[in-house]
Coordinates of C-alpha atoms and ligand atoms in Angstrom, one line a residue:
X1 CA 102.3 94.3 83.4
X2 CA 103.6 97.3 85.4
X3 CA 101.8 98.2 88.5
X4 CA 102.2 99.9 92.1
X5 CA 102.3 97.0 94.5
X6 CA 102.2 96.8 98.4
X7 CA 103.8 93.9 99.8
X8 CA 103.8 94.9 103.7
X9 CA 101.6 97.2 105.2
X10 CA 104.3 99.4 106.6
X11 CA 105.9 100.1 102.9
X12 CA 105.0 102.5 100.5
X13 CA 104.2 100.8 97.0
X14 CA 106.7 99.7 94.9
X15 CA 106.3 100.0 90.7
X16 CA 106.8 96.3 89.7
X17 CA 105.7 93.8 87.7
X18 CA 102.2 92.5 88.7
X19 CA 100.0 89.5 86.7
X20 CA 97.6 91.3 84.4
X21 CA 94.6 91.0 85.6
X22 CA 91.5 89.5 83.0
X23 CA 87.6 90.2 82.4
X24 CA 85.8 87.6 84.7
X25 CA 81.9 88.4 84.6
X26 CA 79.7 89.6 81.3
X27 CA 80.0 93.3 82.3
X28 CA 83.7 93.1 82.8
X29 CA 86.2 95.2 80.8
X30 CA 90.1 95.4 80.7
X31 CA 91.1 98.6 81.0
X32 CA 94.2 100.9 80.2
X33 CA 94.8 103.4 82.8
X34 CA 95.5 106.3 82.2
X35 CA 95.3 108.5 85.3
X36 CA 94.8 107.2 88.8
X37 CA 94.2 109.8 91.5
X38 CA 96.0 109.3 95.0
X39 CA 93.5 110.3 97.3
X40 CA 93.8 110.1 101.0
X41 CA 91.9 107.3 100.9
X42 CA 94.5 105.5 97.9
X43 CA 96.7 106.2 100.9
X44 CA 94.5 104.6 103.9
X45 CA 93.9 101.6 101.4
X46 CA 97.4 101.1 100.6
X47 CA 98.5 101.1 104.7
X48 CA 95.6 98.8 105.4
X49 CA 93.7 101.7 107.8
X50 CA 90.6 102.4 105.4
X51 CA 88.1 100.6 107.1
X52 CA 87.0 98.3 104.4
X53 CA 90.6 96.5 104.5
X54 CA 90.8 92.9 104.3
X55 CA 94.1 92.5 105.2
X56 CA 95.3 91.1 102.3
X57 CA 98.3 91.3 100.6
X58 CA 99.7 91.8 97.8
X59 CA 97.7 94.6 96.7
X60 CA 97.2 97.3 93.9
X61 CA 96.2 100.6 95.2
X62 CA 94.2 102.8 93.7
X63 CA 90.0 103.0 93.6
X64 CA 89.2 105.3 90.9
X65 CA 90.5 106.3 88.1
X66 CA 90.2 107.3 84.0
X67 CA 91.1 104.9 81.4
X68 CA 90.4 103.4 77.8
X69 CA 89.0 99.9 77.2
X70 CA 88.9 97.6 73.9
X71 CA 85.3 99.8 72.7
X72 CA 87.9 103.4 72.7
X73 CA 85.9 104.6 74.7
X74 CA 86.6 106.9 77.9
X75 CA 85.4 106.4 80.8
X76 CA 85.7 107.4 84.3
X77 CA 85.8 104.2 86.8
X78 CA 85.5 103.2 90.4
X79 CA 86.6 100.1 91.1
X80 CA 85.2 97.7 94.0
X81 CA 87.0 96.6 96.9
X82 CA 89.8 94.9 95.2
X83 CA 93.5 93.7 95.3
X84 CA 93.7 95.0 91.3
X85 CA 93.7 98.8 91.8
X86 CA 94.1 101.8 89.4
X87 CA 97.6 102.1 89.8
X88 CA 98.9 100.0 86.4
X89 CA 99.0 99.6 83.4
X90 CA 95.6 98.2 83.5
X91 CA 92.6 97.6 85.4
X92 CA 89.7 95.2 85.2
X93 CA 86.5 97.9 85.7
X94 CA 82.8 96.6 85.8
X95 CA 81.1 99.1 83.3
X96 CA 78.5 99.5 85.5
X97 CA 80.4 101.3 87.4
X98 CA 81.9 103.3 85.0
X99 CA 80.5 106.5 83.1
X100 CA 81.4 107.5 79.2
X101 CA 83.4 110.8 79.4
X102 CA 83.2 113.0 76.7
X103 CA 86.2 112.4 74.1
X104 CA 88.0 115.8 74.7
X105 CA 88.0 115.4 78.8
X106 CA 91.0 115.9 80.3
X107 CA 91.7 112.5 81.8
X108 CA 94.2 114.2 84.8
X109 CA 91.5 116.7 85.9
X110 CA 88.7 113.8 86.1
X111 CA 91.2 111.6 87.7
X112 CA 92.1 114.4 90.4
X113 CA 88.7 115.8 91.0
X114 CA 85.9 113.1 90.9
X115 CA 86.7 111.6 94.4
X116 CA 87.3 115.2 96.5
X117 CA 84.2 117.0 94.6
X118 CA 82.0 113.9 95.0
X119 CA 82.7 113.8 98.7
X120 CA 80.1 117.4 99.3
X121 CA 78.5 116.3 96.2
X122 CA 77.0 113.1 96.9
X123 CA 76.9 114.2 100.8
X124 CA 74.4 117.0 99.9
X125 CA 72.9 115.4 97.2
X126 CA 72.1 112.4 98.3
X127 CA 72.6 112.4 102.0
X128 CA 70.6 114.9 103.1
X129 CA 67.3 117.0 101.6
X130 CA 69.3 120.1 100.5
X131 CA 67.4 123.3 99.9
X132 CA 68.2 125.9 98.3
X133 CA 69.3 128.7 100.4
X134 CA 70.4 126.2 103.4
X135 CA 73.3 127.7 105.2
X136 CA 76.7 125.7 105.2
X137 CA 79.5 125.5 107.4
X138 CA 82.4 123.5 105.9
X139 CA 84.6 122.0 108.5
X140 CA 88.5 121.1 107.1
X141 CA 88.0 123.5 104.1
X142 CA 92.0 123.9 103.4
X143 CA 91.9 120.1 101.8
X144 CA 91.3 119.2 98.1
X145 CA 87.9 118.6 99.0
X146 CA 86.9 120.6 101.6
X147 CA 87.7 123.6 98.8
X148 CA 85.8 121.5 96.7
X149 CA 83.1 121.6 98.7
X150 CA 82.8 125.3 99.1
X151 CA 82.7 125.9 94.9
X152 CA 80.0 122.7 94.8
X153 CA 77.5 124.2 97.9
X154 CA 77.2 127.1 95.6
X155 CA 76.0 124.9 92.9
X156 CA 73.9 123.4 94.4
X157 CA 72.2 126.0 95.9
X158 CA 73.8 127.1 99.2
X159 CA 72.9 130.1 101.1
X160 CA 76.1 131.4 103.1
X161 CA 79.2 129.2 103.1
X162 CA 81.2 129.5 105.7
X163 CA 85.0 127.7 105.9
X164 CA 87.0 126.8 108.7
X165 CA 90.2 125.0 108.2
X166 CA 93.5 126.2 109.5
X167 CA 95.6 127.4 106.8
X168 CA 94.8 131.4 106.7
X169 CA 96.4 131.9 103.5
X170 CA 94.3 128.6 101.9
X171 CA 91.1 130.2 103.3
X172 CA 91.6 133.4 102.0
X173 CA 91.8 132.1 98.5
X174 CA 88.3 130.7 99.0
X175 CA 85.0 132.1 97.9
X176 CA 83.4 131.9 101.2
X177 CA 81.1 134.3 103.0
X178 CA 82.7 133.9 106.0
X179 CA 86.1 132.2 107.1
X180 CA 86.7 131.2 110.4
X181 CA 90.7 130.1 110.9
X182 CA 91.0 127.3 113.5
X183 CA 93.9 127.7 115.1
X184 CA 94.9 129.6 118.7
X185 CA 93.2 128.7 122.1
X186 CA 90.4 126.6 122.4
X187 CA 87.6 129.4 123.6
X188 CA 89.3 131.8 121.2
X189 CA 88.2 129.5 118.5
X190 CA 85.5 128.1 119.7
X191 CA 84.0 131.8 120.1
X192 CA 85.1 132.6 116.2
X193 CA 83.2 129.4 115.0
X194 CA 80.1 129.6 117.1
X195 CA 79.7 133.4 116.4
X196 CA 80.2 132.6 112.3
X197 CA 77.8 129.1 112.4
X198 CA 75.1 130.3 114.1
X199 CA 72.9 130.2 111.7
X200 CA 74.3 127.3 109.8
X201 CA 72.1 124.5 108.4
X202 CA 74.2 121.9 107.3
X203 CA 78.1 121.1 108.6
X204 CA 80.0 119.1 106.1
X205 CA 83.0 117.8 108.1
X206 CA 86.2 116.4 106.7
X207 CA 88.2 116.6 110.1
X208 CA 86.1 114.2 113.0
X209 CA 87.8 114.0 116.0
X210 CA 88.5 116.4 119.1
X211 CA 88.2 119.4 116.7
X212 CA 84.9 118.5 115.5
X213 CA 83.8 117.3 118.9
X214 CA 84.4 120.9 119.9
X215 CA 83.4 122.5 116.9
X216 CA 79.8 120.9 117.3
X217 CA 79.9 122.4 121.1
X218 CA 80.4 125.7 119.5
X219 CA 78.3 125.6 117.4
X220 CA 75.0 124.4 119.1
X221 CA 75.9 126.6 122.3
X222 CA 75.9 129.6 119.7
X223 CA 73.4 128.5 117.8
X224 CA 70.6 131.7 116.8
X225 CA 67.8 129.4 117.0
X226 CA 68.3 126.0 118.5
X227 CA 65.2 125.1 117.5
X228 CA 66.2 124.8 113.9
X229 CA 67.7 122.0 112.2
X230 CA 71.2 121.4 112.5
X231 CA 72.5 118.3 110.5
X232 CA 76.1 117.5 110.8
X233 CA 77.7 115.3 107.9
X234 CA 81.0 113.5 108.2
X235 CA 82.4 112.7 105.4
X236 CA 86.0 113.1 106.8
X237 CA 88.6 112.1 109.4
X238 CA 91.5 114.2 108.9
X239 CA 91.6 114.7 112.2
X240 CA 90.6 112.0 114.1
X241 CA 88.7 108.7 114.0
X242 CA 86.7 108.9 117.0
X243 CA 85.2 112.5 118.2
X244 CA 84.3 112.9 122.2
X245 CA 81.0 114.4 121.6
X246 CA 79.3 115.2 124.8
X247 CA 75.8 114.0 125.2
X248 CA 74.4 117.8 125.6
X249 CA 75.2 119.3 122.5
X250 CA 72.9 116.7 120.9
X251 CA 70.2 117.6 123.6
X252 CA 70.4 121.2 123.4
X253 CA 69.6 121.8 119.9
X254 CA 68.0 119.9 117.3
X255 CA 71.3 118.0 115.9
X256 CA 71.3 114.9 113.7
X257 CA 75.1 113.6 113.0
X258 CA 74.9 111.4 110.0
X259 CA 78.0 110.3 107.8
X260 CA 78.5 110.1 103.5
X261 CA 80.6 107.7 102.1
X262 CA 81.1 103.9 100.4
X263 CA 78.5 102.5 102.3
X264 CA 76.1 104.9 103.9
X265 CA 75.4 106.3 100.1
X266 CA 74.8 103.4 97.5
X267 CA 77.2 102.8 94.0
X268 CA 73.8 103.5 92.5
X269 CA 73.3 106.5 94.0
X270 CA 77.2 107.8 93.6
X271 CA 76.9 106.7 89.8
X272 CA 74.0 108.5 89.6
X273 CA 75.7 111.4 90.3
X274 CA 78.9 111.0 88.4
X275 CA 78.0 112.1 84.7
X276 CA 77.0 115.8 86.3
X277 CA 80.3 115.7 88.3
X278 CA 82.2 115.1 84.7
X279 CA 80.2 118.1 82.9
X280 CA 81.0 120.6 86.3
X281 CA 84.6 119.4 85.8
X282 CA 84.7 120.1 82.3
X283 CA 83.3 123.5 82.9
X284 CA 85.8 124.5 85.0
X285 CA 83.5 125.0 88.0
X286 CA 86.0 123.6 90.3
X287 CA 89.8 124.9 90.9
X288 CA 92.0 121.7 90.4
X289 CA 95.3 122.0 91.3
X290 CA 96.4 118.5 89.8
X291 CA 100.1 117.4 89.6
X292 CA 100.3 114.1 87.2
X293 CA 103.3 111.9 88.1
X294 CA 104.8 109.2 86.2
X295 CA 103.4 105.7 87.7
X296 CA 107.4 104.8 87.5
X297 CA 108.0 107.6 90.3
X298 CA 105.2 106.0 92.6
X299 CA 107.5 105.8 95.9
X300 CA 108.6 109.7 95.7
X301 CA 105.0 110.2 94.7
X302 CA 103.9 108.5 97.9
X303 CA 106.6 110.8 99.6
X304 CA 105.0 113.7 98.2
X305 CA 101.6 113.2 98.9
X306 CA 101.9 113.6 102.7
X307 CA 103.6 116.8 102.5
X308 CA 102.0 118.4 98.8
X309 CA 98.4 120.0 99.0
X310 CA 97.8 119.4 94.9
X311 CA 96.3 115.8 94.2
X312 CA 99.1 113.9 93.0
X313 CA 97.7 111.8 89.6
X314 CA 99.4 108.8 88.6
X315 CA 100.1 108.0 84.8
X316 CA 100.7 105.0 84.3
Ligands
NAP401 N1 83.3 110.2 102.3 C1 83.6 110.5 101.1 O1 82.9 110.4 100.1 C2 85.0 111.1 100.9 C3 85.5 111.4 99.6 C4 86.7 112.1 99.5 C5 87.5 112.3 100.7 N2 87.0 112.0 101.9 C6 87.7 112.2 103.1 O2 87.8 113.6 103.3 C7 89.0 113.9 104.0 C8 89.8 115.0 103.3 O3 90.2 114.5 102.0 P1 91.0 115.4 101.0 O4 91.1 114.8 99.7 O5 90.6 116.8 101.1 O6 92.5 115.4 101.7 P2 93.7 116.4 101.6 O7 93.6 117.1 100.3 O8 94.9 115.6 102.0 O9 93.3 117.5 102.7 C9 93.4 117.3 104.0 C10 93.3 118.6 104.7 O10 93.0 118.4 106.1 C11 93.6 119.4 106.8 N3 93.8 119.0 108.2 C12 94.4 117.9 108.7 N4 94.3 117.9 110.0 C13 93.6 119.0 110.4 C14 93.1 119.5 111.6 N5 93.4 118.9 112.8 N6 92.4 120.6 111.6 C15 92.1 121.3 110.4 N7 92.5 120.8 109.2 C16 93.3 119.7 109.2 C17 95.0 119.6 106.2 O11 95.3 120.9 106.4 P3 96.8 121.4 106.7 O12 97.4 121.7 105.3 O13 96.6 122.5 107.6 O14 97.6 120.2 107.4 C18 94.7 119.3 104.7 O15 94.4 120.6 104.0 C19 89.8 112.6 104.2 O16 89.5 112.1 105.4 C20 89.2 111.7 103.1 O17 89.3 110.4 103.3 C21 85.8 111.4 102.0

């Protein structure tokens, strides 16, 4: 069959032929793919950065996807950590980790949206005890899913959202209550975010590093009541992958940094979540700006996807 292989680390994928791969345990189904979202973490996977890499080579990217098995049924998959990704003509999924989609779903909007919406999603959902009216500053809001994350706060309940990112024409197209555009000199924005956050409740955070390092100094220093609880979620590392958080911002207010993702948050609890994802998808809650690429085109694709801000969806 067709697929997207990497054969060194330092190339992007190449579409060739790859051995099929076949059904090995009783909940085992072949699959044909049918859209296979390049996240950023399709991207850390296929370089060998994500930290769940084993090194090993050849691969086939891709972790999630939406395809069609023997029952014609479709579903939306995540695969484990395996060398047989999304990106071909077919997949081996464990149906366990798969939900039905209804029939009329639209298999590019699944494929682009599950893994940036699920990132806030699951985070508040099953990271935390969200309640309703809880403040939220999201941290990296420009992205696929930190946008994401603003429509699915509301959803779920959320007070004021405030947005930081630094794209000013991507945050004014968001429907936050506040906006807070992180770019100029370090007080400067460190005096915008701690004056917006002040009375924030929850920080999702896709960016890590130094700006969230000083984003979290702003933010307890200007913090209304420190007394209240802050708790910072990373769920992110756009900018960074370690963050020089000084020891007194988590001593001068009542700070708890915890992370959501593949790991930290079960496949039972991320499944659990998924068939509520497919009906918010479906009802248009979330703005998906999705361009589907031919899994032929798979190296410009690659190309693309570190300059384009639409999800790049690969049809194979
Ligand atoms: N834990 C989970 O469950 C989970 C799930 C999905 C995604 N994620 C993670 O979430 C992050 C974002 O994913 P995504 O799908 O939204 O990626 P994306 O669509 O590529 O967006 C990344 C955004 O980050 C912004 N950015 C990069 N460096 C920045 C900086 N220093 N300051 C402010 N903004 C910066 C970029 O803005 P510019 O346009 O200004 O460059 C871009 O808009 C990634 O780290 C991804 O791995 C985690």
């Amino acid at each position: 069959m067709k697929a997207a292989v990497v054969s060194s680390f330092g190339a992007v994928p190449r579409y060739e032929e790859f051995p099929a791969p076949a059904a090995a345990g009783e909940n085992d189904m072949v699959i044909d793919v049918i859209a296979a979202g390049l996240h950023p973490r399709v991207r850390s996977q296929a370089d060998g950065s994500h930290y769940t890499s084993t090194g090993e080579l050849p691969l086939v990217p891709g972790i999630d996807g939406v395809g069609r098995g023997a029952d014609g049924l479709l579903r939306y998959f995540i695969l484990p950590d395996t060398r047989a990704g999304a990106m071909a003509e077919q997949t081996v999924i464990d149906t366990r980790r798969s939900i039905v989609l209804p029939a009329d779903s639209d298999p590019i909007a699944v494929a682009a949206a599950m893994n940036p919406a699920m990132s806030s999603w699951v985070a508040l959902r099953q990271r935390v005890q969200f309640q309703a009216g809880q403040n939220v500053l999201v941290l990296g809001a420009t992205g696929n899913a930190g946008q994401m994350a603003v429509e699915v706060a509301k959803p779920l309940g959320a007070g004021q959202i405030i947005a930081a990112g630094r794209s000013a024409s991507r945050l004014a197209g968001l429907a936050a209550a506040g906006t807070v555009l992180l770019e100029g000199d370090a007080e400067t924005v460190a005096s915008r975010l701690g004056r917006a956050a002040a009375d924030v409740d929850v920080v999702i955070d896709y960016l890590w590093g130094e700006p969230a390092a000083a984003a979290m100094v702003a933010v307890v220093t200007d913090r209304a009541d420190r007394g209240k609880p802050l708790t910072w979620i990373g769920v992110g590392s756009v900018a960074g992958s370690t963050a020089p958080i000084p020891s007194a911002a988590l001593r001068a207010a009542r700070l708890q940094i915890l992370g959501s993702g593949q790991g930290s948050v079960s496949t039972r609890e991320i499944l659990a979540e998924l068939p509520v994802l497919a009906r918010e998808i479906a009802a248009g809650t979330f703005d998906i700006d999705a361009r589907p690429v031919p899994l032929t085109d798979v190296e410009q694709a690659w190309a693309d996807a570190a300059t384009t801000t639409r999800r790049i969806v690969l049809t194979p």
